[in-house]
């Protein structure tokens, strides 16, 4: 990121545009919301909270999550989430709204594609292939690809009018958008085509074309990854070949679906340097891929009800009280019943707490303003921090309300 | 290397420190601080990154790291608040799986120019993509190799190697390379490599440390991660509780302030000078009264958090593992902060 800092950023009090989350949820044209961001910023919780709020505002919503966080499933009253959308009970279904939730099972999703797109005999060959098994369980990018695949499927079923997707916690911001192409281009890759040539034309063509070089290559690979692996791959790709065109086509279709006006990307971050740096990468990447960015959700932003009392004055006040001959705030409880000095100790504690809060707020604001100065056009909503974690639908509702608390 | 002092560390004999944790817990920072702490007393450590994020370069404020071990920091005892004179060194390495495979192939087959051909044809990319297990073997293999490498003088090249590893959710699979490649290679160099890597990883020379925050989800993930590691027979190290904030007021104090003592607290705030120079009823009403409710609300939130943290602490204590606490550095972690965290780890016995 080009870290533009300095006075211009510091002077700007509020982001130039506020993100109106309710308007986004209420807009019937919004059919897909994709939440992306780095790990640990509350992305999954945000997706769930958006789902609850949209459903209670009359949308028929399905939330697709990738993160197998048990607590989140529990917070929606589901003992666990699986590959099938399950209705979430307890959501106030106003105006025909409803909420379903599911968690991506990449292996099963992959299996379903194979079964749906080939005859039983061929499907069995593929499913039993050892290479397929390692590909479907752990291929770098399979999760991202399958998330896209599932999204495409959900959209095609047309049972819901809003799909909220929580993207995989990718180590790099680029993985998710690359997913549709990655698997395709891998299967379409030059090397795999060369490998396939012998299987297709009886071995002659490729060998002739590459001469002894190919022998060396396959020889080395056989030694390194085991002789049966290349055979497995060849068998697999041969079996997959008929449905291969379908793979690419669907991946491309999902990619175009994401670019369409009915899709809104929300970049989720916390007001911390690293999280906002990641957010900046996402914003850049979405722009580069011409994906429709709705705005930035800034989670866990601290606020205060007493902004008029500065950190400096609060600290000075605490020191004055402490100089009056009592300990620090932590020992306040011990003497809480002891009259005025105990009250002074508590008051000193309150003031220190407030000073700390004001410092946190100032730091978060600086971090946010640096982002704003580089991306002045990105609408932002700030979600005030909750003191604890979210456990239930009420918690998700509270987050939903807080998603809309940025003063317009 | 001069080793001036033995003892004091909970991990004496451990050469490979694997640092994992849920996303957002400060895994990379903790790994870097641990590498600095382990370099104290004139030692030499290597900090390894495997996910291609260049987090180390970012943290140390240096240019992107190449696939090459290079020195990134010197650690004088004074910087860690220790006596003595031996200056330690921290090296860093960002492992690139493709290059690691080429290097590896070259070791066995003397590829020469054929290596370039393999790369050009996409065979290297192909090999590391079709088999994530292969990728992991190369990454862990490189770390194990560095941990065991000996210099010309017969001494270890590094006193310790610290790996900034994949997050908790993936760590067991990542380290358990044996099972990963089992379906892939049943003999041959990769199989042998996996065996050798497993021997190091399962040995007393390795410890897998998990970084967490005092919040429910990271703690839950840590508890699950420890169970998984134990089940796979991998050596669980310590728990690093990151970004700890000091409790300023406890629940009892908050209750006291909120109840009958509200008036007294208000008077104390006047004594603190918050009504300005005037102590008139008017000044108290305009300056102190409006502060009371917000301040008490903040105190209630604080008390709730302290309570929650206590529960999480108890949850972690049940794991029965050595644990270390690192303070939250308000302004984010810069180089100075990194040394402060290293000093904390050192003084608590993590290094």
Short mmCIF file of C-alpha atoms in Angstrom, two decimals, chain B:
data_model
loop_
_atom_site.label_atom_id
_atom_site.label_comp_id
_atom_site.label_asym_id
_atom_site.label_seq_id
_atom_site.Cartn_x
_atom_site.Cartn_y
_atom_site.Cartn_z
CA UNK B 1 29.28 -19.38 18.56
CA UNK B 2 29.86 -18.26 22.06
CA UNK B 3 27.35 -19.63 24.44
CA UNK B 4 27.75 -17.64 27.59
CA UNK B 5 24.95 -19.00 29.65
CA UNK B 6 22.85 -22.11 29.83
CA UNK B 7 19.54 -22.66 31.50
CA UNK B 8 16.59 -20.45 32.24
CA UNK B 9 14.65 -21.63 29.22
CA UNK B 10 11.69 -24.01 29.31
CA UNK B 11 12.75 -25.30 25.90
CA UNK B 12 16.34 -26.32 26.43
CA UNK B 13 17.25 -28.79 23.70
CA UNK B 14 14.54 -27.61 21.31
CA UNK B 15 16.03 -26.51 18.00
CA UNK B 16 12.95 -26.16 15.85
CA UNK B 17 10.24 -23.87 17.23
CA UNK B 18 7.06 -23.98 15.17
CA UNK B 19 4.77 -21.02 15.87
CA UNK B 20 1.11 -21.30 14.91
CA UNK B 21 -2.11 -19.57 15.96
CA UNK B 22 -5.48 -18.41 14.68
CA UNK B 23 -5.41 -15.63 12.11
CA UNK B 24 -5.18 -12.21 13.73
CA UNK B 25 -3.48 -13.38 16.93
CA UNK B 26 -0.06 -12.01 16.01
CA UNK B 27 1.60 -15.28 15.03
CA UNK B 28 4.27 -13.67 12.85
CA UNK B 29 5.10 -11.07 15.50
CA UNK B 30 5.45 -13.73 18.18
CA UNK B 31 7.63 -15.89 15.92
CA UNK B 32 9.90 -12.92 15.24
CA UNK B 33 10.09 -11.97 18.93
CA UNK B 34 10.93 -15.57 19.80
CA UNK B 35 13.72 -15.63 17.21
CA UNK B 36 15.16 -12.45 18.79
CA UNK B 37 14.82 -13.86 22.30
CA UNK B 38 16.50 -17.12 21.33
CA UNK B 39 19.37 -15.16 19.79
CA UNK B 40 20.22 -13.61 23.15
CA UNK B 41 23.57 -14.46 24.71
CA UNK B 42 25.45 -14.52 21.47
CA UNK B 43 23.42 -17.18 19.72
CA UNK B 44 22.36 -17.43 16.14
CA UNK B 45 18.79 -18.11 15.05
CA UNK B 46 16.93 -18.48 11.77
CA UNK B 47 13.40 -17.17 11.30
CA UNK B 48 11.53 -18.97 8.52
CA UNK B 49 8.43 -17.89 6.65
CA UNK B 50 6.48 -20.41 4.58
CA UNK B 51 3.35 -18.72 3.31
CA UNK B 52 4.85 -16.22 0.92
CA UNK B 53 3.29 -13.24 2.66
CA UNK B 54 6.54 -11.41 3.36
CA UNK B 55 5.27 -10.74 6.88
CA UNK B 56 8.80 -10.80 8.29
CA UNK B 57 10.05 -8.14 5.90
CA UNK B 58 6.99 -6.05 6.74
CA UNK B 59 7.59 -6.41 10.47
CA UNK B 60 11.29 -5.56 10.35
CA UNK B 61 10.72 -2.80 7.84
CA UNK B 62 13.07 -4.28 5.24
CA UNK B 63 12.81 -5.14 1.55
CA UNK B 64 11.08 -8.39 0.55
CA UNK B 65 13.13 -11.43 1.52
CA UNK B 66 14.55 -13.59 -1.24
CA UNK B 67 14.84 -17.37 -1.03
CA UNK B 68 18.14 -17.02 0.73
CA UNK B 69 19.15 -16.90 4.38
CA UNK B 70 20.14 -13.38 5.29
CA UNK B 71 20.86 -11.55 8.47
CA UNK B 72 18.07 -9.24 9.57
CA UNK B 73 18.96 -8.29 13.14
CA UNK B 74 21.68 -8.22 15.77
CA UNK B 75 20.66 -8.75 19.35
CA UNK B 76 22.82 -7.22 22.05
CA UNK B 77 21.99 -8.35 25.59
CA UNK B 78 21.23 -4.76 26.54
CA UNK B 79 18.38 -4.63 24.00
CA UNK B 80 16.71 -7.45 25.90
CA UNK B 81 17.55 -5.96 29.26
CA UNK B 82 20.14 -8.62 30.01
CA UNK B 83 23.70 -8.40 31.34
CA UNK B 84 26.66 -9.71 29.30
CA UNK B 85 28.24 -8.82 26.01
CA UNK B 86 27.69 -11.58 23.39
CA UNK B 87 25.82 -10.19 20.41
CA UNK B 88 23.38 -12.62 18.84
CA UNK B 89 22.22 -12.72 15.24
CA UNK B 90 18.86 -13.38 13.64
CA UNK B 91 18.74 -14.61 10.05
CA UNK B 92 15.58 -14.88 8.00
CA UNK B 93 14.43 -16.99 5.09
CA UNK B 94 11.25 -16.91 3.03
CA UNK B 95 10.87 -20.38 1.56
CA UNK B 96 9.52 -20.64 -1.95
CA UNK B 97 8.22 -24.18 -2.58
CA UNK B 98 9.09 -24.20 -6.28
CA UNK B 99 12.68 -23.21 -5.70
CA UNK B 100 12.90 -25.62 -2.80
CA UNK B 101 11.83 -28.44 -5.09
CA UNK B 102 14.37 -27.48 -7.74
CA UNK B 103 17.10 -27.24 -5.12
CA UNK B 104 16.03 -30.58 -3.80
CA UNK B 105 15.95 -32.26 -7.19
CA UNK B 106 19.34 -30.84 -7.95
CA UNK B 107 20.70 -32.47 -4.82
CA UNK B 108 19.62 -35.90 -6.01
CA UNK B 109 19.82 -35.71 -9.76
CA UNK B 110 22.38 -33.03 -10.62
CA UNK B 111 19.82 -31.49 -12.95
CA UNK B 112 21.86 -28.58 -14.21
CA UNK B 113 20.08 -26.99 -17.16
CA UNK B 114 17.36 -29.62 -17.14
CA UNK B 115 16.04 -27.91 -14.02
CA UNK B 116 15.32 -24.79 -16.02
CA UNK B 117 13.57 -26.89 -18.63
CA UNK B 118 11.43 -28.51 -15.97
CA UNK B 119 10.45 -25.13 -14.67
CA UNK B 120 9.72 -23.72 -18.09
CA UNK B 121 7.52 -26.63 -18.97
CA UNK B 122 5.48 -26.04 -15.82
CA UNK B 123 6.54 -29.37 -14.37
CA UNK B 124 7.68 -27.86 -11.09
CA UNK B 125 4.51 -25.90 -10.65
CA UNK B 126 2.63 -29.04 -11.61
CA UNK B 127 4.43 -31.21 -9.09
CA UNK B 128 3.94 -28.80 -6.19
CA UNK B 129 0.28 -28.21 -7.09
CA UNK B 130 -0.91 -31.76 -7.63
CA UNK B 131 0.45 -32.73 -4.28
CA UNK B 132 0.00 -30.25 -1.45
CA UNK B 133 1.74 -32.87 0.67
CA UNK B 134 4.81 -32.48 -1.49
CA UNK B 135 4.75 -28.73 -0.94
CA UNK B 136 4.55 -29.24 2.82
CA UNK B 137 7.37 -31.78 2.82
CA UNK B 138 9.58 -29.30 1.03
CA UNK B 139 8.72 -26.48 3.44
CA UNK B 140 9.09 -28.48 6.63
CA UNK B 141 12.07 -30.30 5.14
CA UNK B 142 13.90 -27.05 4.59
CA UNK B 143 13.24 -25.99 8.20
CA UNK B 144 14.44 -29.35 9.54
CA UNK B 145 17.52 -29.19 7.36
CA UNK B 146 18.41 -25.73 8.72
CA UNK B 147 17.81 -26.91 12.27
CA UNK B 148 20.20 -29.82 11.85
CA UNK B 149 22.77 -28.23 9.56
CA UNK B 150 26.35 -28.21 10.75
CA UNK B 151 29.04 -25.76 9.82
CA UNK B 152 32.60 -26.67 8.77
CA UNK B 153 33.64 -26.57 12.42
CA UNK B 154 31.15 -29.30 13.24
CA UNK B 155 28.94 -26.96 15.22
CA UNK B 156 25.30 -26.35 14.41
CA UNK B 157 24.81 -23.56 11.89
CA UNK B 158 21.89 -22.25 13.97
CA UNK B 159 21.23 -22.61 17.67
CA UNK B 160 17.53 -22.49 16.94
CA UNK B 161 15.16 -22.25 14.00
CA UNK B 162 11.78 -20.53 14.40
CA UNK B 163 9.09 -21.17 11.81
CA UNK B 164 6.19 -18.80 11.26
CA UNK B 165 3.86 -21.68 10.38
CA UNK B 166 0.37 -21.93 8.86
CA UNK B 167 -2.57 -21.16 11.21
CA UNK B 168 -3.87 -23.53 13.89
CA UNK B 169 -6.59 -24.93 11.66
CA UNK B 170 -4.02 -26.33 9.24
CA UNK B 171 -0.99 -26.91 11.42
CA UNK B 172 -1.43 -30.61 12.21
CA UNK B 173 -1.88 -31.50 8.57
CA UNK B 174 1.02 -29.31 7.61
CA UNK B 175 3.42 -30.96 10.04
CA UNK B 176 2.13 -34.47 9.65
CA UNK B 177 3.84 -34.80 6.29
CA UNK B 178 4.16 -38.52 6.64
CA UNK B 179 0.45 -39.15 6.29
CA UNK B 180 0.24 -36.42 3.68
CA UNK B 181 2.64 -38.10 1.31
CA UNK B 182 1.66 -41.65 2.22
CA UNK B 183 -0.80 -41.80 -0.65
CA UNK B 184 1.73 -40.14 -2.89
CA UNK B 185 5.02 -41.90 -2.46
CA UNK B 186 5.66 -45.22 -0.83
CA UNK B 187 9.35 -45.25 -1.63
CA UNK B 188 11.93 -43.05 -3.30
CA UNK B 189 13.53 -39.80 -2.23
CA UNK B 190 10.32 -37.97 -1.28
CA UNK B 191 9.25 -40.86 0.88
CA UNK B 192 12.66 -40.91 2.55
CA UNK B 193 12.56 -37.17 2.94
CA UNK B 194 9.15 -37.36 4.61
CA UNK B 195 10.46 -40.02 6.98
CA UNK B 196 13.47 -37.90 7.88
CA UNK B 197 11.30 -34.82 8.40
CA UNK B 198 8.91 -36.75 10.63
CA UNK B 199 11.78 -38.01 12.74
CA UNK B 200 12.89 -34.43 13.45
CA UNK B 201 9.37 -33.10 13.97
CA UNK B 202 8.35 -35.84 16.38
CA UNK B 203 11.61 -35.59 18.32
CA UNK B 204 12.34 -33.63 21.46
CA UNK B 205 14.17 -31.16 19.22
CA UNK B 206 10.86 -29.71 18.03
CA UNK B 207 8.11 -27.80 19.85
CA UNK B 208 4.87 -26.45 18.37
CA UNK B 209 3.79 -23.26 20.14
CA UNK B 210 0.31 -21.83 19.74
CA UNK B 211 -0.48 -18.11 19.91
CA UNK B 212 -3.87 -17.01 21.18
CA UNK B 213 -5.78 -14.02 22.47
CA UNK B 214 -7.98 -14.08 25.57
CA UNK B 215 -11.09 -14.32 23.42
CA UNK B 216 -13.42 -17.22 22.95
CA UNK B 217 -12.81 -18.18 19.35
CA UNK B 218 -9.00 -18.13 19.40
CA UNK B 219 -9.00 -20.00 22.74
CA UNK B 220 -11.41 -22.61 21.38
CA UNK B 221 -9.23 -23.03 18.32
CA UNK B 222 -6.16 -23.37 20.53
CA UNK B 223 -7.81 -26.07 22.65
CA UNK B 224 -8.87 -27.94 19.50
CA UNK B 225 -5.43 -27.48 17.97
CA UNK B 226 -3.67 -28.91 21.00
CA UNK B 227 -5.97 -31.95 20.95
CA UNK B 228 -5.25 -32.51 17.26
CA UNK B 229 -1.50 -32.15 17.68
CA UNK B 230 -1.52 -34.56 20.60
CA UNK B 231 -3.58 -37.07 18.69
CA UNK B 232 -1.12 -36.94 15.80
CA UNK B 233 1.76 -37.47 18.21
CA UNK B 234 3.29 -34.08 17.50
CA UNK B 235 5.20 -32.27 20.26
CA UNK B 236 3.03 -29.52 21.72
CA UNK B 237 5.11 -26.64 23.07
CA UNK B 238 3.81 -23.62 24.96
CA UNK B 239 0.86 -21.26 24.75
CA UNK B 240 1.59 -17.63 24.04
CA UNK B 241 -1.21 -15.35 25.23
CA UNK B 242 -0.82 -12.29 23.05
CA UNK B 243 -2.04 -8.70 23.36
CA UNK B 244 -2.86 -8.89 27.07
CA UNK B 245 -4.32 -5.70 28.55
CA UNK B 246 -3.88 -4.99 32.26
CA UNK B 247 -7.07 -4.98 34.32
CA UNK B 248 -7.64 -1.47 35.64
CA UNK B 249 -10.78 -1.96 37.68
CA UNK B 250 -12.47 -5.11 38.83
CA UNK B 251 -16.14 -5.94 39.03
CA UNK B 252 -16.43 -5.21 42.74
CA UNK B 253 -15.10 -1.72 42.17
CA UNK B 254 -17.59 -1.14 39.37
CA UNK B 255 -20.51 -2.28 41.53
CA UNK B 256 -19.34 -0.05 44.33
CA UNK B 257 -19.15 2.92 42.00
CA UNK B 258 -22.54 2.30 40.48
CA UNK B 259 -24.57 1.87 43.65
CA UNK B 260 -24.72 3.90 46.80
CA UNK B 261 -21.32 5.37 46.17
CA UNK B 262 -22.31 7.18 43.04
CA UNK B 263 -22.41 10.50 44.89
CA UNK B 264 -19.01 9.89 46.45
CA UNK B 265 -17.49 9.00 43.11
CA UNK B 266 -18.94 12.19 41.67
CA UNK B 267 -17.35 14.15 44.53
CA UNK B 268 -14.04 12.38 43.87
CA UNK B 269 -14.22 13.41 40.23
CA UNK B 270 -14.66 17.00 41.40
CA UNK B 271 -11.59 16.52 43.60
CA UNK B 272 -9.76 15.26 40.53
CA UNK B 273 -10.30 18.71 39.07
CA UNK B 274 -12.82 17.75 36.41
CA UNK B 275 -15.18 20.61 37.15
CA UNK B 276 -12.37 23.02 36.37
CA UNK B 277 -11.33 25.51 39.01
CA UNK B 278 -14.85 25.98 40.22
CA UNK B 279 -16.42 23.55 42.63
CA UNK B 280 -19.82 25.19 42.48
CA UNK B 281 -22.93 23.07 42.13
CA UNK B 282 -23.41 24.62 38.72
CA UNK B 283 -19.93 23.60 37.55
CA UNK B 284 -20.40 20.08 38.91
CA UNK B 285 -23.71 19.77 37.07
CA UNK B 286 -22.31 20.89 33.76
CA UNK B 287 -18.88 19.22 33.88
CA UNK B 288 -19.00 16.18 36.16
CA UNK B 289 -22.57 14.86 36.01
CA UNK B 290 -22.53 14.19 32.26
CA UNK B 291 -19.33 12.17 32.66
CA UNK B 292 -20.62 9.78 35.31
CA UNK B 293 -22.82 7.52 33.20
CA UNK B 294 -20.39 7.12 30.28
CA UNK B 295 -17.48 6.45 32.65
CA UNK B 296 -19.49 3.86 34.57
CA UNK B 297 -20.63 2.26 31.31
CA UNK B 298 -17.00 1.93 30.21
CA UNK B 299 -16.18 0.42 33.59
CA UNK B 300 -18.99 -2.14 33.22
CA UNK B 301 -17.72 -3.13 29.76
CA UNK B 302 -14.24 -3.39 31.18
CA UNK B 303 -15.41 -5.58 34.06
CA UNK B 304 -17.30 -7.82 31.64
CA UNK B 305 -14.15 -8.23 29.59
CA UNK B 306 -12.02 -8.95 32.64
CA UNK B 307 -14.50 -11.65 33.66
CA UNK B 308 -14.52 -13.15 30.17
CA UNK B 309 -10.74 -13.14 30.07
CA UNK B 310 -10.61 -14.92 33.40
CA UNK B 311 -12.78 -17.71 31.98
CA UNK B 312 -10.57 -17.99 28.91
CA UNK B 313 -7.48 -18.08 31.07
CA UNK B 314 -8.97 -20.96 33.07
CA UNK B 315 -9.78 -22.78 29.84
CA UNK B 316 -6.16 -22.44 28.70
CA UNK B 317 -4.82 -23.46 32.12
CA UNK B 318 -6.65 -26.78 31.78
CA UNK B 319 -4.33 -27.64 28.89
CA UNK B 320 -1.52 -27.98 31.41
CA UNK B 321 1.06 -26.33 29.15
CA UNK B 322 3.66 -23.68 29.91
CA UNK B 323 2.19 -20.32 29.00
CA UNK B 324 3.63 -16.88 28.34
CA UNK B 325 1.97 -13.50 28.27
CA UNK B 326 2.74 -10.64 25.95
CA UNK B 327 1.33 -7.16 26.52
CA UNK B 328 -0.75 -5.33 23.95
CA UNK B 329 1.49 -2.74 22.34
CA UNK B 330 -0.80 0.21 21.84
CA UNK B 331 0.83 1.79 18.84
CA UNK B 332 1.24 -1.47 16.92
CA UNK B 333 4.46 -3.43 16.74
CA UNK B 334 7.55 -1.61 15.52
CA UNK B 335 11.13 -2.77 15.94
CA UNK B 336 11.31 -1.36 19.46
CA UNK B 337 8.12 -3.17 20.39
CA UNK B 338 9.49 -6.39 18.93
CA UNK B 339 12.51 -6.21 21.23
CA UNK B 340 10.20 -5.51 24.15
CA UNK B 341 8.20 -8.64 23.37
CA UNK B 342 11.44 -10.60 22.96
CA UNK B 343 12.58 -9.44 26.40
CA UNK B 344 9.23 -10.57 27.84
CA UNK B 345 9.55 -14.01 26.28
CA UNK B 346 13.10 -14.28 27.54
CA UNK B 347 12.27 -13.25 31.09
CA UNK B 348 9.30 -15.64 31.22
CA UNK B 349 11.44 -18.58 30.16
CA UNK B 350 10.15 -19.08 26.62
CA UNK B 351 13.71 -18.69 25.35
#
